[in-house]
Amino acid sequence: LVIDFGGGTCDLSLLRLQLDNGHVLKMDNLSISRYNDLGGQDIDMMIAEQVLLPLYIEQRENEDDATTLETKVMPQLAVLAERLKIELAQLIASKYISIDKLPETFPENMLIHLSSYSLNIGVEFILNDIHFSAQQLVDITAALFSSESYKLSVVDKVIRSVPSVIDDTLKKAGIKRSQIDYLLFVGGSVQNLLFIKECSLLLPKSHYLIPQRLDTLVAKGAAIYSFYKHLFNIDLICPIVSDTIGIITDNAEFFPLIKAGQSLPIQFDLSSFCVQHMMQQKIEIPLCIDNADRIVQIISIQTNRIHCPDDVISIK
């Protein structure tokens, strides 16, 4: 299971690797995650809400309205939160080296301290005596794994939990957590060892792989893939569909066209549809993801003739 946890997204890919005929490496992509608005920036916002905002409210004499907090204060606190998170994650990584060495509770003096930080909220405001401890980072990182979702209080956003993203990807391939042999971590936000530790607790039977350069691994993979594709016309791995794509037919029935996990590109020709009623001059095809409740686009076709029920509509 490849877990690419970046600044703004969490992208997963489930791969099966095997030696074909004993010596040829074969890679199959079994499933990929859908787009997930989940990443390091959400940890930043949680730090801003839980740690920095109470400090700001305590030191600020005037009370801000909800709009000022959301549009002016929180974005600036999130920038400060990212800085504190990165510095603290680097401090933890330099002291404990690997996730096996991480303690259950960190010493109270393991923290990042800033004497002041300037905010521009119409007038300059100096936030003083800022503390962010390792134990606070532990609790905030764990919140991404503890429940189905996390609701931010100031900013209007619900953050998906990492376990739900992982389980959704595994479910599409019919794979259980216990069947995952390796976890490969990618992305800048994985430099937070606490995130890796939480994943290892979630999948305790899996071995974890941490590259030295988490931020360049995707670019290297793309370069290697491109080299084989364009020089030798060899696809090291085929792209696949993340979710089932289908249409809505009569009586709101979902009809799948392309199933999740199929290799791209896909060609199909379905000559099995007809109009719904006499004198119909417009054809509408609602495209959906997974089920009839998730319409992503309605293709509307105005025809130049009046159709009868015997006319066949072909979707290619």
mmCIF file of C-alpha atoms in Angstrom:
data_model
loop_
_atom_site.group_PDB
_atom_site.id
_atom_site.type_symbol
_atom_site.label_atom_id
_atom_site.label_comp_id
_atom_site.label_asym_id
_atom_site.label_seq_id
_atom_site.Cartn_x
_atom_site.Cartn_y
_atom_site.Cartn_z
ATOM 1 C CA LEU A 1 0.000 0.000 0.000
ATOM 2 C CA VAL A 2 1.517 3.313 -1.126
ATOM 3 C CA ILE A 3 0.484 6.220 1.125
ATOM 4 C CA ASP A 4 1.259 9.617 -0.399
ATOM 5 C CA PHE A 5 0.484 12.117 2.356
ATOM 6 C CA GLY A 6 1.288 15.581 1.058
ATOM 7 C CA GLY A 7 0.348 19.115 1.940
ATOM 8 C CA GLY A 8 -3.202 19.007 0.599
ATOM 9 C CA THR A 9 -4.071 15.446 -0.440
ATOM 10 C CA CYS A 10 -3.776 11.863 0.748
ATOM 11 C CA ASP A 11 -3.385 9.590 -2.299
ATOM 12 C CA LEU A 12 -3.315 5.824 -1.913
ATOM 13 C CA SER A 13 -2.428 3.098 -4.377
ATOM 14 C CA LEU A 14 -2.681 -0.634 -3.723
ATOM 15 C CA LEU A 15 -0.158 -2.674 -5.721
ATOM 16 C CA ARG A 16 0.504 -6.373 -6.116
ATOM 17 C CA LEU A 17 4.128 -7.205 -6.951
ATOM 18 C CA GLN A 18 5.192 -10.682 -7.991
ATOM 19 C CA LEU A 19 7.916 -12.454 -9.929
ATOM 20 C CA ASP A 20 6.484 -13.878 -13.154
ATOM 21 C CA ASN A 21 8.213 -17.105 -14.252
ATOM 22 C CA GLY A 22 10.561 -16.687 -11.322
ATOM 23 C CA HIS A 23 12.510 -13.667 -12.589
ATOM 24 C CA VAL A 24 10.309 -11.041 -14.291
ATOM 25 C CA LEU A 25 8.851 -8.436 -11.955
ATOM 26 C CA LYS A 26 5.146 -7.904 -12.544
ATOM 27 C CA MET A 27 3.200 -5.015 -11.006
ATOM 28 C CA ASP A 28 -0.588 -4.793 -10.889
ATOM 29 C CA ASN A 29 -2.479 -1.775 -9.614
ATOM 30 C CA LEU A 30 -5.454 -3.221 -7.711
ATOM 31 C CA SER A 31 -7.097 0.002 -6.564
ATOM 32 C CA ILE A 32 -6.480 3.695 -6.045
ATOM 33 C CA SER A 33 -8.131 6.194 -3.732
ATOM 34 C CA ARG A 34 -10.502 8.872 -4.914
ATOM 35 C CA TYR A 35 -9.528 12.507 -4.436
ATOM 36 C CA ASN A 36 -9.140 13.190 -0.718
ATOM 37 C CA ASP A 37 -8.954 16.738 0.601
ATOM 38 C CA LEU A 38 -6.765 15.575 3.463
ATOM 39 C CA GLY A 39 -3.143 16.502 4.138
ATOM 40 C CA GLY A 40 -0.581 18.347 6.190
ATOM 41 C CA GLN A 41 -2.510 21.589 5.903
ATOM 42 C CA ASP A 42 -5.298 20.032 7.960
ATOM 43 C CA ILE A 43 -2.840 19.303 10.769
ATOM 44 C CA ASP A 44 -1.768 22.952 10.507
ATOM 45 C CA MET A 45 -5.368 24.094 10.888
ATOM 46 C CA MET A 46 -5.928 21.793 13.869
ATOM 47 C CA ILE A 47 -2.824 23.228 15.561
ATOM 48 C CA ALA A 48 -4.073 26.725 14.785
ATOM 49 C CA GLU A 49 -7.495 25.991 16.310
ATOM 50 C CA GLN A 50 -6.448 23.964 19.333
ATOM 51 C CA VAL A 51 -3.167 25.630 20.341
ATOM 52 C CA LEU A 52 -2.749 29.074 18.785
ATOM 53 C CA LEU A 53 -6.293 30.435 18.660
ATOM 54 C CA PRO A 54 -6.859 30.138 22.454
ATOM 55 C CA LEU A 55 -3.551 31.948 22.951
ATOM 56 C CA TYR A 56 -4.635 34.667 20.502
ATOM 57 C CA ILE A 57 -8.035 35.123 22.194
ATOM 58 C CA GLU A 58 -6.380 35.272 25.618
ATOM 59 C CA GLN A 59 -3.936 38.015 24.561
ATOM 60 C CA ARG A 60 -6.284 40.014 22.315
ATOM 61 C CA GLU A 61 -8.309 42.679 24.120
ATOM 62 C CA ASN A 62 -10.909 43.212 21.375
ATOM 63 C CA GLU A 63 -13.270 40.389 20.411
ATOM 64 C CA ASP A 64 -13.250 39.494 16.698
ATOM 65 C CA ASP A 65 -16.332 38.463 14.752
ATOM 66 C CA ALA A 66 -16.594 35.036 13.100
ATOM 67 C CA THR A 67 -15.714 36.390 9.628
ATOM 68 C CA THR A 68 -12.518 38.070 10.864
ATOM 69 C CA LEU A 69 -11.454 34.905 12.651
ATOM 70 C CA GLU A 70 -12.036 32.670 9.619
ATOM 71 C CA THR A 71 -10.724 34.931 6.827
ATOM 72 C CA LYS A 72 -7.929 36.914 8.512
ATOM 73 C CA VAL A 73 -6.805 35.332 11.762
ATOM 74 C CA MET A 74 -6.948 31.587 11.020
ATOM 75 C CA PRO A 75 -4.971 31.684 7.714
ATOM 76 C CA GLN A 76 -2.119 33.514 9.475
ATOM 77 C CA LEU A 77 -2.224 31.199 12.481
ATOM 78 C CA ALA A 78 -2.108 28.222 10.072
ATOM 79 C CA VAL A 79 1.141 29.575 8.569
ATOM 80 C CA LEU A 80 2.630 29.807 12.058
ATOM 81 C CA ALA A 81 1.257 26.337 12.872
ATOM 82 C CA GLU A 82 2.996 24.830 9.827
ATOM 83 C CA ARG A 83 6.303 26.353 10.934
ATOM 84 C CA LEU A 84 5.913 24.978 14.472
ATOM 85 C CA LYS A 85 4.880 21.539 13.144
ATOM 86 C CA ILE A 86 7.858 21.255 10.773
ATOM 87 C CA GLU A 87 10.403 22.375 13.377
ATOM 88 C CA LEU A 88 8.965 20.020 15.997
ATOM 89 C CA ALA A 89 8.762 17.079 13.570
ATOM 90 C CA GLN A 90 12.413 17.645 12.635
ATOM 91 C CA LEU A 91 13.363 17.794 16.314
ATOM 92 C CA ILE A 92 11.563 14.502 17.008
ATOM 93 C CA ALA A 93 13.159 12.829 13.957
ATOM 94 C CA SER A 94 16.665 13.967 14.958
ATOM 95 C CA LYS A 95 16.247 12.755 18.545
ATOM 96 C CA TYR A 96 14.453 9.426 18.051
ATOM 97 C CA ILE A 97 15.577 8.490 14.479
ATOM 98 C CA SER A 98 12.884 5.826 13.896
ATOM 99 C CA ILE A 99 9.295 5.163 14.958
ATOM 100 C CA ASP A 100 10.433 2.165 17.034
ATOM 101 C CA LYS A 101 12.229 4.565 19.347
ATOM 102 C CA LEU A 102 9.285 6.923 19.857
ATOM 103 C CA PRO A 103 8.074 6.980 23.489
ATOM 104 C CA GLU A 104 4.448 6.754 24.558
ATOM 105 C CA THR A 105 4.681 10.188 26.179
ATOM 106 C CA PHE A 106 7.237 12.874 25.419
ATOM 107 C CA PRO A 107 9.105 14.917 28.057
ATOM 108 C CA GLU A 108 7.500 18.252 28.922
ATOM 109 C CA ASN A 109 10.580 20.193 27.820
ATOM 110 C CA MET A 110 10.390 18.823 24.264
ATOM 111 C CA LEU A 111 8.709 21.766 22.598
ATOM 112 C CA ILE A 112 9.160 24.660 20.213
ATOM 113 C CA HIS A 113 9.077 28.092 21.841
ATOM 114 C CA LEU A 114 8.744 31.427 20.044
ATOM 115 C CA SER A 115 8.864 34.674 21.947
ATOM 116 C CA SER A 116 6.609 36.502 19.463
ATOM 117 C CA TYR A 117 4.888 36.355 16.072
ATOM 118 C CA SER A 118 3.363 39.247 14.123
ATOM 119 C CA LEU A 119 -0.159 39.093 12.672
ATOM 120 C CA ASN A 120 -1.733 41.625 10.324
ATOM 121 C CA ILE A 121 -5.456 41.863 11.135
ATOM 122 C CA GLY A 122 -6.029 45.411 9.958
ATOM 123 C CA VAL A 123 -3.595 46.550 12.628
ATOM 124 C CA GLU A 124 -0.412 44.754 13.616
ATOM 125 C CA PHE A 125 -0.884 42.349 16.487
ATOM 126 C CA ILE A 126 2.001 40.634 18.265
ATOM 127 C CA LEU A 127 1.308 37.155 19.589
ATOM 128 C CA ASN A 128 3.655 36.508 22.517
ATOM 129 C CA ASP A 129 5.059 33.501 24.376
ATOM 130 C CA ILE A 130 4.133 30.731 21.922
ATOM 131 C CA HIS A 131 4.641 27.119 23.021
ATOM 132 C CA PHE A 132 3.974 23.969 21.006
ATOM 133 C CA SER A 133 4.906 20.650 22.599
ATOM 134 C CA ALA A 134 5.641 17.218 21.167
ATOM 135 C CA GLN A 135 2.737 15.769 23.155
ATOM 136 C CA GLN A 136 0.351 18.251 21.537
ATOM 137 C CA LEU A 137 1.552 17.126 18.091
ATOM 138 C CA VAL A 138 0.996 13.515 19.177
ATOM 139 C CA ASP A 139 -2.611 14.224 20.167
ATOM 140 C CA ILE A 140 -3.418 16.242 17.024
ATOM 141 C CA THR A 141 -1.880 13.654 14.676
ATOM 142 C CA ALA A 142 -3.761 10.875 16.487
ATOM 143 C CA ALA A 143 -7.033 12.758 15.949
ATOM 144 C CA LEU A 144 -6.735 12.010 12.213
ATOM 145 C CA PHE A 145 -6.833 8.301 13.072
ATOM 146 C CA SER A 146 -9.261 8.134 15.992
ATOM 147 C CA SER A 147 -12.682 8.708 14.451
ATOM 148 C CA GLU A 148 -14.601 8.730 11.195
ATOM 149 C CA SER A 149 -14.049 12.450 10.715
ATOM 150 C CA TYR A 150 -12.900 15.614 12.485
ATOM 151 C CA LYS A 151 -14.942 18.828 12.364
ATOM 152 C CA LEU A 152 -13.001 22.087 12.479
ATOM 153 C CA SER A 153 -14.689 24.622 14.743
ATOM 154 C CA VAL A 154 -13.829 27.954 13.076
ATOM 155 C CA VAL A 155 -13.230 26.953 9.462
ATOM 156 C CA ASP A 156 -16.137 25.186 7.756
ATOM 157 C CA LYS A 157 -14.536 21.840 6.969
ATOM 158 C CA VAL A 158 -14.907 18.202 7.979
ATOM 159 C CA ILE A 159 -11.616 16.276 7.767
ATOM 160 C CA ARG A 160 -11.818 12.613 6.743
ATOM 161 C CA SER A 161 -9.982 10.164 8.955
ATOM 162 C CA VAL A 162 -6.980 8.294 7.577
ATOM 163 C CA PRO A 163 -8.437 4.844 8.468
ATOM 164 C CA SER A 164 -11.578 5.575 6.410
ATOM 165 C CA VAL A 165 -9.421 6.537 3.407
ATOM 166 C CA ILE A 166 -7.325 3.369 3.748
ATOM 167 C CA ASP A 167 -10.336 1.075 4.252
ATOM 168 C CA ASP A 168 -12.133 2.623 1.268
ATOM 169 C CA THR A 169 -9.143 1.853 -0.975
ATOM 170 C CA LEU A 170 -8.756 -1.707 0.330
ATOM 171 C CA LYS A 171 -12.486 -2.433 0.065
ATOM 172 C CA LYS A 172 -12.488 -1.697 -3.674
ATOM 173 C CA ALA A 173 -9.867 -4.430 -4.157
ATOM 174 C CA GLY A 174 -11.441 -6.880 -1.706
ATOM 175 C CA ILE A 175 -8.314 -6.789 0.463
ATOM 176 C CA LYS A 176 -8.162 -6.780 4.284
ATOM 177 C CA ARG A 177 -5.711 -4.778 6.399
ATOM 178 C CA SER A 178 -4.026 -7.993 7.552
ATOM 179 C CA GLN A 179 -3.147 -8.863 3.922
ATOM 180 C CA ILE A 180 -0.958 -5.787 3.364
ATOM 181 C CA ASP A 181 2.705 -6.846 3.370
ATOM 182 C CA TYR A 182 4.325 -3.418 2.989
ATOM 183 C CA LEU A 183 3.496 0.241 3.554
ATOM 184 C CA LEU A 184 5.456 2.629 1.344
ATOM 185 C CA PHE A 185 5.321 6.234 2.567
ATOM 186 C CA VAL A 186 5.631 9.206 0.222
ATOM 187 C CA GLY A 187 5.067 12.956 0.530
ATOM 188 C CA GLY A 188 6.461 15.856 2.495
ATOM 189 C CA SER A 189 3.987 15.554 5.379
ATOM 190 C CA VAL A 190 5.232 12.018 6.144
ATOM 191 C CA GLN A 191 8.347 13.624 7.620
ATOM 192 C CA ASN A 192 6.189 13.725 10.733
ATOM 193 C CA LEU A 193 7.183 10.344 12.224
ATOM 194 C CA LEU A 194 4.048 10.386 14.369
ATOM 195 C CA PHE A 195 1.945 9.956 11.230
ATOM 196 C CA ILE A 196 3.982 6.876 10.248
ATOM 197 C CA LYS A 197 3.640 5.465 13.757
ATOM 198 C CA GLU A 198 -0.153 5.831 13.672
ATOM 199 C CA CYS A 199 -0.254 4.015 10.305
ATOM 200 C CA SER A 200 1.920 1.209 11.661
ATOM 201 C CA LEU A 201 -0.470 0.806 14.622
ATOM 202 C CA LEU A 202 -3.369 0.686 12.180
ATOM 203 C CA LEU A 203 -1.671 -2.056 10.129
ATOM 204 C CA PRO A 204 0.574 -3.826 12.667
ATOM 205 C CA LYS A 205 1.301 -6.839 10.437
ATOM 206 C CA SER A 206 2.758 -4.693 7.643
ATOM 207 C CA HIS A 207 6.393 -3.719 7.197
ATOM 208 C CA TYR A 208 6.917 -0.029 6.540
ATOM 209 C CA LEU A 209 9.273 1.492 3.980
ATOM 210 C CA ILE A 210 10.499 5.088 4.385
ATOM 211 C CA PRO A 211 12.602 6.475 1.491
ATOM 212 C CA GLN A 212 15.382 8.929 2.271
ATOM 213 C CA ARG A 213 13.878 11.605 -0.008
ATOM 214 C CA LEU A 214 10.137 11.516 0.523
ATOM 215 C CA ASP A 215 9.624 14.700 -1.481
ATOM 216 C CA THR A 216 11.257 13.486 -4.726
ATOM 217 C CA LEU A 217 10.062 9.878 -4.927
ATOM 218 C CA VAL A 218 6.979 10.588 -7.070
ATOM 219 C CA ALA A 219 9.023 12.658 -9.539
ATOM 220 C CA LYS A 220 11.622 9.887 -9.832
ATOM 221 C CA GLY A 221 8.910 7.295 -10.405
ATOM 222 C CA ALA A 222 7.335 9.416 -13.135
ATOM 223 C CA ALA A 223 10.726 9.818 -14.833
ATOM 224 C CA ILE A 224 11.431 6.066 -14.757
ATOM 225 C CA TYR A 225 7.948 5.277 -16.072
ATOM 226 C CA SER A 226 8.344 7.834 -18.881
ATOM 227 C CA PHE A 227 11.773 6.415 -19.817
ATOM 228 C CA TYR A 228 10.443 2.887 -20.359
ATOM 229 C CA LYS A 229 7.222 4.091 -21.988
ATOM 230 C CA HIS A 230 8.786 6.376 -24.590
ATOM 231 C CA LEU A 231 12.050 4.539 -25.281
ATOM 232 C CA PHE A 232 10.847 0.915 -25.210
ATOM 233 C CA ASN A 233 7.025 1.320 -25.324
ATOM 234 C CA ILE A 234 6.791 -0.659 -22.077
ATOM 235 C CA ASP A 235 4.173 0.240 -19.458
ATOM 236 C CA LEU A 236 5.692 -0.532 -16.083
ATOM 237 C CA ILE A 237 2.227 -0.146 -14.610
ATOM 238 C CA CYS A 238 -1.159 0.620 -16.151
ATOM 239 C CA PRO A 239 -3.335 3.440 -14.821
ATOM 240 C CA ILE A 240 -6.693 2.305 -13.501
ATOM 241 C CA VAL A 241 -10.108 3.753 -12.756
ATOM 242 C CA SER A 242 -10.480 4.760 -9.101
ATOM 243 C CA ASP A 243 -14.276 4.414 -8.890
ATOM 244 C CA THR A 244 -17.050 2.804 -10.889
ATOM 245 C CA ILE A 245 -18.400 5.176 -13.544
ATOM 246 C CA GLY A 246 -21.980 4.721 -14.690
ATOM 247 C CA ILE A 247 -25.196 6.375 -15.799
ATOM 248 C CA ILE A 248 -28.735 6.666 -14.496
ATOM 249 C CA THR A 249 -31.366 4.879 -16.570
ATOM 250 C CA ASP A 250 -35.151 4.828 -16.196
ATOM 251 C CA ASN A 251 -36.546 4.601 -12.635
ATOM 252 C CA ALA A 252 -33.286 6.114 -11.257
ATOM 253 C CA GLU A 253 -31.428 2.828 -11.729
ATOM 254 C CA PHE A 254 -27.610 2.989 -11.689
ATOM 255 C CA PHE A 255 -26.044 1.235 -14.699
ATOM 256 C CA PRO A 256 -22.232 0.778 -14.470
ATOM 257 C CA LEU A 257 -20.239 1.484 -17.643
ATOM 258 C CA ILE A 258 -16.669 1.179 -16.318
ATOM 259 C CA LYS A 259 -15.932 -0.670 -13.081
ATOM 260 C CA ALA A 260 -13.386 0.429 -10.478
ATOM 261 C CA GLY A 261 -9.953 -1.115 -10.985
ATOM 262 C CA GLN A 262 -10.197 -1.507 -14.778
ATOM 263 C CA SER A 263 -7.077 -0.531 -16.728
ATOM 264 C CA LEU A 264 -7.076 2.596 -18.855
ATOM 265 C CA PRO A 265 -7.669 3.349 -21.657
ATOM 266 C CA ILE A 266 -10.990 1.495 -21.972
ATOM 267 C CA GLN A 267 -13.128 1.140 -25.071
ATOM 268 C CA PHE A 268 -16.714 -0.072 -24.902
ATOM 269 C CA ASP A 269 -19.812 -0.035 -27.099
ATOM 270 C CA LEU A 270 -23.176 -0.539 -25.416
ATOM 271 C CA SER A 271 -26.072 -0.632 -27.898
ATOM 272 C CA SER A 272 -28.757 -1.458 -25.384
ATOM 273 C CA PHE A 273 -30.572 1.784 -24.570
ATOM 274 C CA CYS A 274 -33.723 3.370 -25.922
ATOM 275 C CA VAL A 275 -35.714 6.586 -25.431
ATOM 276 C CA GLN A 276 -38.153 6.797 -22.535
ATOM 277 C CA HIS A 277 -41.261 8.061 -24.322
ATOM 278 C CA MET A 278 -42.724 8.950 -27.695
ATOM 279 C CA MET A 279 -41.951 12.292 -29.330
ATOM 280 C CA GLN A 280 -38.749 12.665 -27.308
ATOM 281 C CA GLN A 281 -36.414 15.236 -28.880
ATOM 282 C CA LYS A 282 -33.738 15.568 -26.176
ATOM 283 C CA ILE A 283 -31.550 12.864 -24.662
ATOM 284 C CA GLU A 284 -30.018 13.372 -21.213
ATOM 285 C CA ILE A 285 -27.335 11.029 -19.878
ATOM 286 C CA PRO A 286 -26.493 11.559 -16.154
ATOM 287 C CA LEU A 287 -22.918 10.385 -15.474
ATOM 288 C CA CYS A 288 -22.368 9.140 -11.911
ATOM 289 C CA ILE A 289 -19.601 7.906 -9.645
ATOM 290 C CA ASP A 290 -20.371 4.664 -7.744
ATOM 291 C CA ASN A 291 -24.133 5.201 -7.382
ATOM 292 C CA ALA A 292 -27.114 7.223 -8.566
ATOM 293 C CA ASP A 293 -26.678 9.772 -5.744
ATOM 294 C CA ARG A 294 -23.312 11.051 -7.021
ATOM 295 C CA ILE A 295 -24.000 12.767 -10.347
ATOM 296 C CA VAL A 296 -20.888 14.481 -11.735
ATOM 297 C CA GLN A 297 -22.237 15.655 -15.104
ATOM 298 C CA ILE A 298 -25.369 15.487 -17.242
ATOM 299 C CA ILE A 299 -24.710 15.151 -20.977
ATOM 300 C CA SER A 300 -27.626 16.773 -22.816
ATOM 301 C CA ILE A 301 -28.106 16.088 -26.541
ATOM 302 C CA GLN A 302 -30.704 17.937 -28.591
ATOM 303 C CA THR A 303 -31.604 15.755 -31.575
ATOM 304 C CA ASN A 304 -32.885 16.883 -34.959
ATOM 305 C CA ARG A 305 -35.626 14.278 -35.190
ATOM 306 C CA ILE A 306 -38.424 12.811 -33.143
ATOM 307 C CA HIS A 307 -37.508 9.391 -31.794
ATOM 308 C CA CYS A 308 -39.731 6.393 -31.287
ATOM 309 C CA PRO A 309 -39.343 3.666 -28.613
ATOM 310 C CA ASP A 310 -37.797 1.277 -31.166
ATOM 311 C CA ASP A 311 -34.790 3.574 -31.737
ATOM 312 C CA VAL A 312 -31.611 2.236 -30.144
ATOM 313 C CA ILE A 313 -29.201 4.559 -28.334
ATOM 314 C CA SER A 314 -25.581 3.422 -28.317
ATOM 315 C CA ILE A 315 -23.082 4.663 -25.728
ATOM 316 C CA LYS A 316 -19.445 4.357 -26.727
#
